[in-house]
XYZ file of C-alpha atoms in Angstrom:
667
model
C -74.666 -11.390 -21.209
C -71.617 -10.310 -23.133
C -71.565 -11.131 -26.836
C -70.170 -14.572 -27.669
C -66.501 -14.858 -28.551
C -64.224 -17.496 -30.066
C -62.953 -20.143 -27.682
C -59.675 -19.761 -25.867
C -59.822 -15.945 -25.889
C -62.040 -13.513 -23.955
C -63.300 -10.502 -25.910
C -61.347 -7.260 -25.432
C -62.842 -3.918 -24.485
C -64.698 -2.582 -27.506
C -67.557 -0.325 -28.509
C -69.902 -0.873 -31.415
C -71.146 2.721 -31.567
C -69.715 5.806 -29.921
C -71.173 9.301 -30.192
C -69.030 12.274 -31.111
C -67.718 14.834 -28.667
C -69.900 17.912 -28.046
C -67.840 20.150 -30.310
C -67.414 17.678 -33.196
C -63.652 17.484 -32.710
C -61.196 14.892 -31.512
C -62.132 14.094 -27.881
C -59.928 15.420 -25.142
C -59.899 15.558 -21.372
C -63.292 16.491 -19.954
C -65.332 15.569 -23.036
C -68.258 13.194 -22.567
C -69.346 10.462 -24.954
C -72.046 7.833 -24.830
C -71.808 4.221 -25.922
C -74.360 1.532 -26.684
C -73.882 -2.184 -27.223
C -70.874 -2.141 -24.938
C -69.002 -5.444 -24.708
C -66.348 -4.349 -22.235
C -64.804 -6.951 -19.983
C -63.141 -6.122 -16.704
C -60.400 -8.737 -16.763
C -59.295 -7.875 -13.229
C -62.672 -8.951 -11.846
C -63.052 -11.759 -14.384
C -66.689 -10.856 -14.906
C -68.660 -8.667 -17.318
C -68.407 -5.014 -16.394
C -71.339 -3.893 -18.547
C -74.022 -5.936 -20.233
C -74.458 -5.760 -23.990
C -76.871 -3.077 -25.106
C -76.679 -0.981 -21.926
C -76.332 2.772 -22.509
C -73.172 3.910 -20.728
C -71.853 7.462 -20.366
C -68.082 8.014 -20.408
C -65.934 11.040 -19.677
C -62.552 11.275 -21.344
C -59.612 11.775 -19.055
C -56.814 11.150 -21.549
C -56.522 10.290 -25.251
C -54.077 7.777 -26.611
C -53.854 8.027 -30.396
C -52.781 4.590 -31.589
C -53.957 5.259 -35.144
C -55.394 8.234 -36.976
C -56.682 6.389 -40.039
C -59.711 4.746 -38.468
C -63.241 5.867 -37.794
C -64.869 5.209 -34.445
C -68.457 5.419 -35.572
C -70.173 5.803 -38.899
C -73.659 6.043 -37.423
C -73.244 9.111 -35.193
C -71.685 11.983 -37.170
C -69.391 13.768 -36.855
C -67.120 10.743 -36.714
C -64.035 10.567 -34.545
C -60.695 9.880 -36.276
C -59.280 7.953 -33.351
C -59.027 4.260 -32.667
C -57.942 4.058 -29.041
C -58.373 6.190 -25.964
C -58.450 6.004 -22.192
C -61.854 6.639 -20.606
C -63.460 6.462 -17.194
C -67.075 5.989 -16.144
C -69.044 8.886 -14.651
C -68.332 8.163 -11.009
C -64.567 7.858 -11.719
C -64.547 4.500 -9.965
C -62.658 2.749 -12.705
C -60.571 3.670 -15.733
C -60.078 1.399 -18.694
C -58.631 1.494 -22.193
C -61.230 1.424 -24.939
C -60.483 0.317 -28.492
C -63.450 1.008 -30.782
C -63.583 -1.499 -33.618
C -64.021 -0.565 -37.270
C -66.713 -3.167 -37.876
C -69.955 -1.556 -36.769
C -73.095 -3.551 -35.998
C -73.900 -6.254 -38.541
C -76.624 -5.934 -41.156
C -80.056 -7.463 -40.459
C -80.554 -11.026 -41.631
C -84.355 -11.054 -41.847
C -87.234 -8.672 -42.562
C -88.164 -8.760 -38.874
C -84.658 -7.720 -37.816
C -84.635 -4.885 -40.353
C -88.018 -3.554 -39.267
C -87.169 -3.781 -35.564
C -83.813 -1.990 -35.908
C -83.229 1.719 -35.359
C -82.758 2.059 -39.142
C -86.136 0.563 -40.028
C -87.183 3.636 -42.026
C -83.959 3.514 -44.035
C -84.342 -0.214 -44.717
C -88.049 0.145 -45.572
C -87.300 2.863 -48.128
C -84.489 0.776 -49.642
C -86.845 -2.229 -49.981
C -89.594 -0.123 -51.569
C -87.161 1.451 -54.037
C -85.837 -1.986 -54.988
C -89.287 -3.488 -55.570
C -90.556 -0.519 -57.593
C -87.381 -0.351 -59.669
C -87.606 -4.043 -60.549
C -91.284 -3.785 -61.477
C -91.399 -0.433 -63.270
C -87.888 0.315 -64.586
C -86.452 -3.105 -65.391
C -89.716 -4.989 -66.029
C -88.291 -7.941 -64.117
C -91.671 -9.382 -63.162
C -95.392 -9.031 -63.529
C -97.919 -9.611 -60.746
C -100.323 -12.415 -61.661
C -102.925 -14.669 -60.075
C -101.665 -17.871 -58.530
C -104.234 -19.738 -60.644
C -102.173 -18.959 -63.775
C -99.244 -21.051 -62.539
C -99.119 -24.355 -64.504
C -99.654 -27.549 -62.561
C -96.387 -28.977 -61.253
C -94.470 -25.713 -61.682
C -92.158 -24.646 -58.865
C -92.847 -21.358 -57.112
C -89.553 -20.174 -55.628
C -89.680 -18.097 -52.472
C -88.305 -14.561 -52.192
C -86.549 -12.527 -49.537
C -84.654 -9.291 -49.063
C -80.910 -9.196 -48.440
C -79.726 -6.130 -46.538
C -76.352 -4.506 -47.036
C -74.655 -1.430 -45.586
C -72.385 -0.032 -48.296
C -68.972 1.209 -47.182
C -65.950 2.742 -48.859
C -62.306 1.724 -48.520
C -62.085 3.463 -45.127
C -65.106 1.664 -43.738
C -67.299 4.776 -43.867
C -70.976 4.226 -44.650
C -71.947 5.346 -48.159
C -75.496 3.978 -48.287
C -77.961 1.243 -47.394
C -79.193 -1.280 -49.918
C -81.994 -3.840 -49.969
C -81.814 -6.500 -52.661
C -84.825 -8.636 -53.603
C -83.584 -12.152 -54.324
C -85.046 -15.478 -55.322
C -84.222 -18.488 -53.181
C -82.989 -20.630 -56.027
C -82.405 -23.688 -53.869
C -85.919 -24.806 -54.878
C -85.133 -24.765 -58.607
C -84.998 -28.130 -60.381
C -82.186 -29.027 -62.750
C -83.378 -29.444 -66.337
C -86.783 -27.912 -65.578
C -86.068 -24.480 -64.109
C -82.487 -24.132 -65.383
C -79.815 -25.836 -67.476
C -76.300 -24.335 -67.457
C -75.140 -22.295 -64.473
C -71.396 -21.674 -64.891
C -70.326 -18.026 -65.091
C -66.620 -17.081 -65.264
C -64.900 -14.293 -63.337
C -61.425 -12.850 -63.760
C -58.704 -14.689 -61.865
C -56.850 -12.784 -59.179
C -53.566 -13.595 -60.924
C -54.930 -12.064 -64.142
C -55.960 -8.879 -62.330
C -52.549 -8.609 -60.661
C -50.825 -9.188 -64.014
C -52.799 -6.333 -65.551
C -51.902 -4.044 -62.651
C -48.231 -5.007 -62.974
C -48.377 -4.028 -66.660
C -50.163 -0.792 -65.756
C -47.482 0.140 -63.229
C -44.595 -0.797 -65.507
C -45.976 1.129 -68.485
C -47.639 4.054 -66.713
C -51.185 3.147 -67.777
C -54.379 4.634 -66.357
C -56.404 2.323 -64.093
C -60.078 3.216 -63.699
C -63.039 1.416 -62.211
C -66.769 1.210 -62.920
C -69.695 -0.745 -61.542
C -72.826 -1.881 -63.369
C -75.940 -1.079 -61.371
C -78.416 -3.961 -60.908
C -76.410 -6.102 -63.304
C -78.377 -9.345 -62.954
C -81.656 -7.684 -63.979
C -80.610 -7.104 -67.595
C -80.832 -10.623 -69.020
C -83.957 -12.389 -70.297
C -84.831 -15.714 -68.669
C -84.635 -18.932 -70.643
C -87.274 -20.695 -68.485
C -90.669 -19.761 -67.026
C -90.210 -19.114 -63.293
C -92.720 -17.960 -60.660
C -91.826 -16.398 -57.317
C -93.733 -15.554 -54.144
C -94.409 -11.924 -53.296
C -91.938 -10.430 -50.801
C -92.823 -9.752 -47.202
C -93.853 -6.264 -46.183
C -95.798 -5.309 -49.321
C -99.560 -4.908 -49.441
C -100.263 -7.610 -52.025
C -103.058 -10.228 -51.912
C -101.990 -13.699 -50.842
C -103.312 -15.200 -54.096
C -100.800 -13.205 -56.159
C -97.416 -14.396 -57.441
C -94.612 -12.783 -59.410
C -93.932 -14.143 -62.890
C -90.278 -13.507 -63.645
C -89.560 -12.119 -67.105
C -85.915 -11.311 -66.523
C -83.099 -12.754 -64.489
C -82.988 -11.931 -60.799
C -80.467 -12.376 -58.017
C -80.507 -15.835 -56.477
C -81.523 -17.826 -59.549
C -79.025 -20.520 -60.404
C -78.655 -19.362 -64.019
C -78.549 -15.628 -63.214
C -74.759 -15.357 -63.300
C -74.434 -17.027 -66.681
C -77.234 -14.946 -68.217
C -75.561 -11.727 -67.062
C -72.129 -12.831 -68.256
C -73.467 -13.514 -71.752
C -75.108 -10.078 -71.776
C -72.054 -8.068 -70.692
C -69.778 -10.149 -72.935
C -71.852 -9.146 -75.971
C -71.740 -5.497 -74.899
C -67.945 -5.461 -74.539
C -67.523 -7.181 -77.908
C -69.717 -4.511 -79.502
C -67.270 -1.944 -78.112
C -64.407 -3.650 -79.945
C -63.000 -5.786 -77.143
C -62.186 -9.485 -77.380
C -62.081 -11.946 -74.499
C -58.762 -13.727 -74.111
C -58.766 -17.489 -74.439
C -56.626 -17.755 -71.314
C -59.057 -15.871 -69.072
C -62.537 -15.321 -70.489
C -63.115 -12.306 -68.227
C -60.029 -10.416 -69.389
C -60.643 -8.386 -72.547
C -58.225 -6.567 -74.818
C -58.367 -4.218 -77.790
C -55.758 -2.749 -80.135
C -56.493 0.766 -81.398
C -55.443 2.413 -84.668
C -52.138 3.474 -83.107
C -51.363 -0.144 -82.121
C -51.855 0.626 -78.428
C -53.400 -2.092 -76.234
C -56.338 -1.435 -73.891
C -57.577 -3.892 -71.258
C -60.707 -4.645 -69.229
C -60.961 -7.115 -66.337
C -64.505 -8.215 -65.476
C -65.516 -9.640 -62.095
C -69.313 -10.111 -62.205
C -70.424 -6.451 -62.372
C -67.110 -4.766 -61.482
C -64.982 -3.494 -64.365
C -61.305 -2.589 -64.108
C -60.296 -0.575 -67.187
C -56.597 -0.167 -67.994
C -55.524 2.063 -70.851
C -52.837 4.545 -71.926
C -55.616 6.927 -73.012
C -58.348 8.378 -70.786
C -60.427 9.019 -73.910
C -60.675 5.260 -74.480
C -61.902 4.717 -70.917
C -64.514 7.432 -71.460
C -65.585 5.781 -74.723
C -66.103 2.434 -72.978
C -68.076 3.902 -70.083
C -70.237 6.014 -72.398
C -70.964 2.959 -74.527
C -71.979 0.928 -71.486
C -74.159 3.773 -70.206
C -76.321 3.408 -73.301
C -77.277 -0.086 -72.069
C -76.873 -0.063 -68.296
C -76.779 2.159 -65.288
C -73.055 2.673 -64.711
C -71.396 4.012 -61.578
C -68.320 6.005 -62.571
C -65.826 5.340 -59.796
C -62.842 7.106 -61.368
C -59.274 5.962 -60.668
C -59.425 2.519 -59.073
C -59.183 2.610 -55.286
C -61.091 -0.374 -53.920
C -62.237 -3.533 -55.688
C -63.065 -7.017 -54.382
C -61.929 -6.066 -50.888
C -58.533 -4.918 -52.220
C -57.318 -1.347 -51.821
C -55.412 0.079 -54.800
C -53.035 3.023 -54.321
C -51.109 4.851 -57.021
C -47.870 6.038 -55.455
C -46.195 9.317 -56.364
C -43.607 7.591 -58.553
C -46.325 5.746 -60.514
C -45.990 2.416 -58.719
C -49.172 0.582 -57.729
C -49.649 -0.782 -54.208
C -52.281 -3.379 -53.301
C -53.424 -4.117 -49.768
C -56.333 -5.551 -47.798
C -55.912 -3.359 -44.726
C -59.606 -2.717 -44.191
C -60.542 -6.381 -44.698
C -57.774 -7.541 -42.359
C -58.878 -5.116 -39.655
C -62.462 -6.323 -40.003
C -61.299 -9.935 -39.626
C -59.199 -9.065 -36.576
C -62.159 -7.264 -35.004
C -64.448 -10.220 -35.692
C -62.077 -12.505 -33.781
C -61.497 -9.935 -31.010
C -57.929 -8.946 -31.857
C -57.490 -5.252 -31.053
C -54.746 -2.636 -30.971
C -53.326 -4.069 -27.748
C -52.812 -7.549 -29.206
C -49.144 -8.481 -29.317
C -47.945 -9.156 -32.866
C -45.518 -11.756 -34.212
C -42.748 -11.588 -36.818
C -43.734 -14.764 -38.699
C -47.157 -16.298 -39.419
C -46.163 -19.765 -38.187
C -43.617 -20.989 -35.677
C -40.724 -22.782 -37.457
C -40.806 -26.517 -36.840
C -44.478 -26.582 -35.847
C -45.952 -30.017 -36.563
C -49.683 -30.672 -36.237
C -51.613 -33.895 -36.727
C -55.224 -34.779 -37.394
C -56.727 -36.512 -34.336
C -60.391 -37.546 -34.801
C -62.805 -36.233 -32.202
C -60.447 -33.748 -30.577
C -62.349 -30.526 -31.337
C -65.734 -29.203 -30.278
C -68.367 -27.946 -32.710
C -67.791 -24.422 -31.442
C -64.070 -24.552 -32.185
C -64.780 -26.007 -35.627
C -67.222 -23.201 -36.428
C -64.733 -20.480 -35.508
C -61.909 -22.364 -37.212
C -63.760 -22.604 -40.533
C -64.669 -18.909 -40.429
C -61.071 -17.941 -39.727
C -59.594 -20.197 -42.419
C -62.047 -18.883 -45.017
C -61.152 -15.276 -44.215
C -57.422 -15.994 -44.173
C -57.621 -17.808 -47.508
C -59.145 -14.725 -49.114
C -56.346 -12.576 -47.695
C -53.637 -14.959 -48.914
C -55.175 -15.205 -52.390
C -55.539 -11.433 -52.683
C -52.397 -9.585 -51.646
C -50.582 -11.553 -48.939
C -48.475 -14.412 -50.313
C -46.501 -14.378 -47.056
C -49.279 -16.263 -45.230
C -50.078 -18.676 -48.085
C -48.190 -21.643 -46.614
C -49.480 -21.193 -43.068
C -53.096 -20.913 -44.228
C -52.812 -23.827 -46.660
C -51.242 -25.973 -43.945
C -53.943 -25.224 -41.366
C -56.735 -25.684 -43.924
C -55.859 -29.400 -43.972
C -57.374 -29.754 -40.505
C -60.663 -27.964 -41.261
C -62.731 -31.121 -40.703
C -61.438 -31.770 -37.204
C -59.547 -28.855 -35.633
C -58.452 -28.949 -32.024
C -56.979 -26.567 -29.497
C -53.465 -26.578 -30.992
C -54.836 -25.883 -34.469
C -56.845 -22.918 -33.191
C -53.753 -21.567 -31.408
C -51.893 -21.751 -34.750
C -54.710 -19.793 -36.417
C -54.450 -17.140 -33.710
C -50.712 -16.953 -34.414
C -51.487 -15.978 -38.030
C -53.961 -13.367 -36.799
C -51.320 -11.906 -34.485
C -48.923 -11.757 -37.425
C -51.537 -9.892 -39.476
C -52.100 -7.557 -36.536
C -48.407 -6.611 -36.746
C -48.322 -6.367 -40.565
C -51.811 -5.220 -41.561
C -50.301 -2.214 -43.374
C -48.172 -4.367 -45.672
C -48.731 -3.754 -49.369
C -47.868 -5.681 -52.509
C -46.052 -3.091 -54.624
C -45.744 -3.177 -58.411
C -42.874 -0.971 -59.530
C -43.132 1.580 -62.308
C -40.613 2.450 -64.992
C -39.967 2.569 -68.690
C -39.482 -1.182 -69.014
C -39.531 -3.794 -71.696
C -41.417 -6.863 -70.524
C -40.065 -10.040 -72.083
C -41.922 -12.751 -70.206
C -42.556 -14.378 -66.853
C -39.986 -15.639 -64.363
C -40.881 -18.164 -61.685
C -39.438 -20.095 -58.753
C -40.511 -23.633 -57.857
C -39.720 -25.574 -54.691
C -40.847 -28.622 -52.699
C -40.468 -29.866 -49.123
C -40.106 -33.647 -49.344
C -42.377 -35.731 -47.082
C -43.488 -32.712 -45.051
C -46.907 -34.051 -43.983
C -46.533 -36.176 -40.835
C -49.929 -37.829 -41.396
C -49.517 -38.850 -45.055
C -45.791 -38.313 -45.869
C -46.929 -36.268 -48.865
C -44.645 -33.404 -49.899
C -45.576 -29.721 -49.972
C -44.865 -27.710 -53.118
C -45.056 -24.042 -53.997
C -44.262 -21.536 -56.709
C -44.219 -17.808 -57.390
C -44.203 -16.020 -60.761
C -43.117 -12.483 -61.581
C -44.138 -10.087 -64.342
C -42.206 -6.824 -64.646
C -40.338 -7.712 -61.461
C -43.515 -8.106 -59.387
C -45.118 -11.247 -57.936
C -48.440 -11.857 -59.695
C -49.134 -15.538 -59.001
C -48.271 -17.916 -56.169
C -49.349 -21.261 -54.744
C -48.772 -23.527 -51.759
C -50.313 -26.997 -51.731
C -49.722 -30.664 -51.004
C -48.787 -33.005 -53.817
C -51.218 -35.675 -54.987
C -49.022 -38.653 -54.064
C -46.057 -39.664 -51.925
C -42.715 -38.852 -53.554
C -39.949 -41.407 -53.060
C -37.104 -38.871 -53.157
C -36.322 -35.179 -53.082
C -35.815 -35.254 -56.851
C -39.227 -36.839 -57.313
C -40.898 -34.155 -55.169
C -39.097 -31.304 -56.936
C -39.957 -32.751 -60.355
C -43.655 -32.888 -59.463
C -43.406 -29.293 -58.237
C -41.882 -28.229 -61.567
C -44.792 -29.765 -63.476
C -47.220 -27.930 -61.212
C -45.385 -24.629 -61.679
C -44.974 -25.191 -65.413
C -48.733 -25.134 -65.955
C -49.012 -21.709 -64.327
C -46.011 -20.460 -66.280
C -47.646 -21.494 -69.567
C -50.886 -19.780 -68.563
C -49.151 -16.492 -67.725
C -47.082 -16.553 -70.925
C -50.194 -17.130 -73.020
C -51.962 -14.331 -71.152
C -49.148 -11.903 -72.011
C -49.326 -12.914 -75.665
C -53.070 -12.282 -75.755
C -52.509 -8.941 -74.037
C -50.256 -8.008 -76.979
C -47.052 -7.861 -74.937
C -44.381 -8.514 -77.554
C -42.094 -10.280 -77.764
C -42.850 -12.872 -75.093
C -40.003 -15.199 -74.178
C -40.734 -18.692 -72.817
C -41.596 -18.818 -69.131
C -38.401 -19.302 -67.157
C -38.503 -21.308 -63.922
C -35.760 -21.579 -61.309
C -35.320 -24.714 -59.202
C -32.798 -25.508 -56.475
C -32.662 -29.225 -57.388
C -30.262 -29.956 -60.241
C -31.399 -33.585 -60.552
C -35.017 -32.545 -61.157
C -33.902 -30.148 -63.885
C -31.801 -32.944 -65.398
C -34.827 -35.276 -65.551
C -36.770 -32.580 -67.368
C -33.988 -32.037 -69.904
C -32.627 -35.559 -70.367
C -34.460 -38.539 -68.772
C -31.602 -40.936 -69.613
C -29.236 -39.196 -67.195
C -31.259 -39.961 -64.060
C -32.393 -43.411 -62.973
C -35.272 -44.242 -60.671
C -37.903 -42.208 -62.528
C -39.834 -45.048 -64.181
C -42.643 -44.799 -61.616
C -43.486 -41.198 -62.551
C -46.879 -40.976 -64.222
C -47.203 -39.722 -67.772
C -49.146 -36.615 -66.784
C -46.372 -35.725 -64.350
C -43.943 -35.471 -67.282
C -45.729 -32.301 -68.374
C -42.671 -30.196 -67.574
C -40.443 -32.371 -69.796
C -42.812 -31.957 -72.725
C -42.946 -28.186 -72.230
C -39.144 -27.966 -72.065
C -38.779 -30.022 -75.250
C -41.301 -27.810 -77.041
C -39.546 -24.652 -75.891
C -42.537 -23.328 -73.966
C -40.605 -23.105 -70.697
C -36.942 -23.080 -69.725
C -35.281 -24.158 -66.485
C -32.287 -22.922 -64.501
C -30.695 -23.822 -61.184
C -30.577 -21.392 -58.264
C -29.020 -21.793 -54.835
C -31.260 -22.866 -51.973
C -30.592 -19.631 -50.073
C -32.012 -17.680 -53.030
C -35.081 -19.885 -53.574
C -37.985 -17.471 -52.991
C -40.563 -20.278 -53.292
C -39.161 -21.794 -50.091
C -41.606 -19.509 -48.246
C -44.487 -21.558 -49.722
C -43.240 -24.962 -48.543
C -42.377 -24.578 -44.856
C -42.440 -22.243 -41.860
C -39.279 -20.110 -41.880
C -37.376 -18.149 -39.258
C -37.731 -14.343 -39.072
C -34.582 -13.364 -40.993
C -34.964 -15.532 -44.112
C -38.744 -15.043 -43.999
C -38.361 -11.250 -44.095
C -35.882 -11.487 -46.969
C -38.282 -13.595 -49.034
C -41.187 -11.260 -48.205
C -39.183 -8.392 -49.637
C -38.424 -10.459 -52.729
C -42.167 -11.040 -53.173
C -42.695 -7.274 -53.329
C -44.233 -6.777 -49.878
C -43.575 -3.369 -48.332
C -44.782 -1.785 -45.109
C -46.616 1.508 -45.604
C -45.547 4.159 -43.139
C -48.685 5.474 -41.383
C -47.568 9.092 -41.616
C -45.790 9.251 -44.934
C -48.472 7.217 -46.702
C -45.913 5.540 -48.930
C -44.354 2.115 -49.065
C -41.181 1.832 -47.046
C -38.175 -0.120 -48.236
C -37.885 -2.763 -45.540
C -40.048 -4.966 -43.365
C -37.545 -5.577 -40.594
C -36.766 -9.010 -39.265
C -33.171 -9.040 -40.426
C -33.573 -8.001 -44.048
C -30.387 -6.277 -45.190
C -31.038 -3.173 -47.284
C -27.660 -3.494 -49.012
C -28.612 -6.848 -50.544
C -31.777 -5.586 -52.216
C -32.323 -4.489 -55.786
C -34.776 -2.002 -57.203
C -36.888 -4.792 -58.714
C -38.204 -5.887 -55.333
C -36.019 -8.996 -55.052
C -32.565 -9.695 -53.611
C -29.928 -8.996 -56.248
C -28.792 -12.604 -56.087
C -32.333 -13.665 -57.060
C -32.393 -11.697 -60.292
C -32.407 -13.703 -63.514
C -29.795 -13.262 -66.255
C -30.407 -10.203 -68.438
C -31.937 -12.272 -71.234
C -34.436 -13.850 -68.832
C -35.184 -11.089 -66.354
C -38.803 -9.943 -66.146
C -37.713 -6.299 -66.408
C -34.959 -5.395 -68.852
C -33.363 -1.993 -69.225
C -35.174 1.181 -70.121
């Protein structure tokens, strides 16, 4: 049978592996290729044309080059830089379009799957190397008799996790087997105590990259090899021997060091790397404990963002980056990755003018392939149809729809949190129905996927230039009573540093607002907290001087309540904690200004907009479409955005703050 697909959509023609042409070049007419694991569907016959796993031989009759940036197969070199072509079967009885997907076959989930795959020798070697390295190099465990385990002690089970390593283009760079403990059997207070381990916030990482682009700083990347194996355990823990190794059944592994899968492993590693970075002269910021800074003798700041074992180093001096890496190499195995290109599923490009562009093109294409959206899928100009209203109806969806819905929402959330603020509202809105999605909800999810299919090349661009950064500028908005089920309002904000969007949010409010002013006031309090955080982060990153965070609102009454509560009646019901914005205004930590509704960028986070205004706000957020041939960010996204109304800061000129408040001032 053909591989399973999400409901409401048949799978398109696709190949999981395709061999190269005989001469190792781009295929052309007359060349033969072979395919396995074919999932082609003949839609004209409405039945499977070929069963999954059948070896089929194809002869090219014509090539159609839809893209030249993809790779057909990473398992049968030489690879083919083509992502769509027209092929026919050997007897020329039928001709169909084939779109090979970037996502090759999935990694094995169990030892049995790994050892029964065509890469069993590769996986077996990776598992052996992992076990020997843990035992001999890192001294993670010792092999002991089961009789030495104290009575009542828990023996956690072990397993291997298999991973095919790929680069930013999806090309295979290696195969890895990781021996992990199944920590779900650990007991709180006996086998572990504290488990929390911080990671750098996405908004912090984007803020650092905005500073790097604005000031022309170097951005390099490094990875700590086998990070979790460096910390000593704070409890005695025993683990079963892994499958596939010739060890007696009466033997167990006594863990001496932390290992992947233990509940406290993340915290132990974080304490270890934190001490190492402090020894190198760096100090963790109080705002984000995984963002580190250092001032050198010439009063120049240097930064490090830490996300588990990934380090993003930002500095005006390459010698400082070399000093940090060399210092870490004395304690760990460090992979020198050079100028940052790919981290946390985000591609980083340094443009010719020094600007920095962030995208999730590879991740988006993988998501589209997983849900069977290919190069022939028709795109859309907006992620959600304006005026769409969905409700929660208990019992309307099947378990199959719910499973696909949850997978899609999780993937889309990661995209929206990473580099695509343009889909933040649509994803947040549809996430409300995750417990009970129906057909209409799934259709709305597919609409977002079609939008991503049309805009997968979009990048979030941080402009360069000799700039003086004075603070953060934000926009806050609310859509009163937007939820048809609860009458709760939707609020959103976006904040800029150096003219670039670094933080955004779209969410429902915690209670029903009784007026537009009430809803906008709650939104200002929500945005004010993020504005304070970003201002404090800039101060700790030694960006001086830092002006108070400035927030624009399109509701004059809400701003009046924040400045002078006596002027506006009907606000006695507002809770004390919701007066946060008033307190911050009185203390001078934030300032407020009014902006016209047509220039309210945060409107994109509160409702579904039409193509023209949506495209204008996308441009204001800093989203640009990379031209596939030029390899640079273009200056428009289409959809009615007027080039003449745009400024060099990435926002409509009418959206720019006064000179004293603007995020980028002069040269």
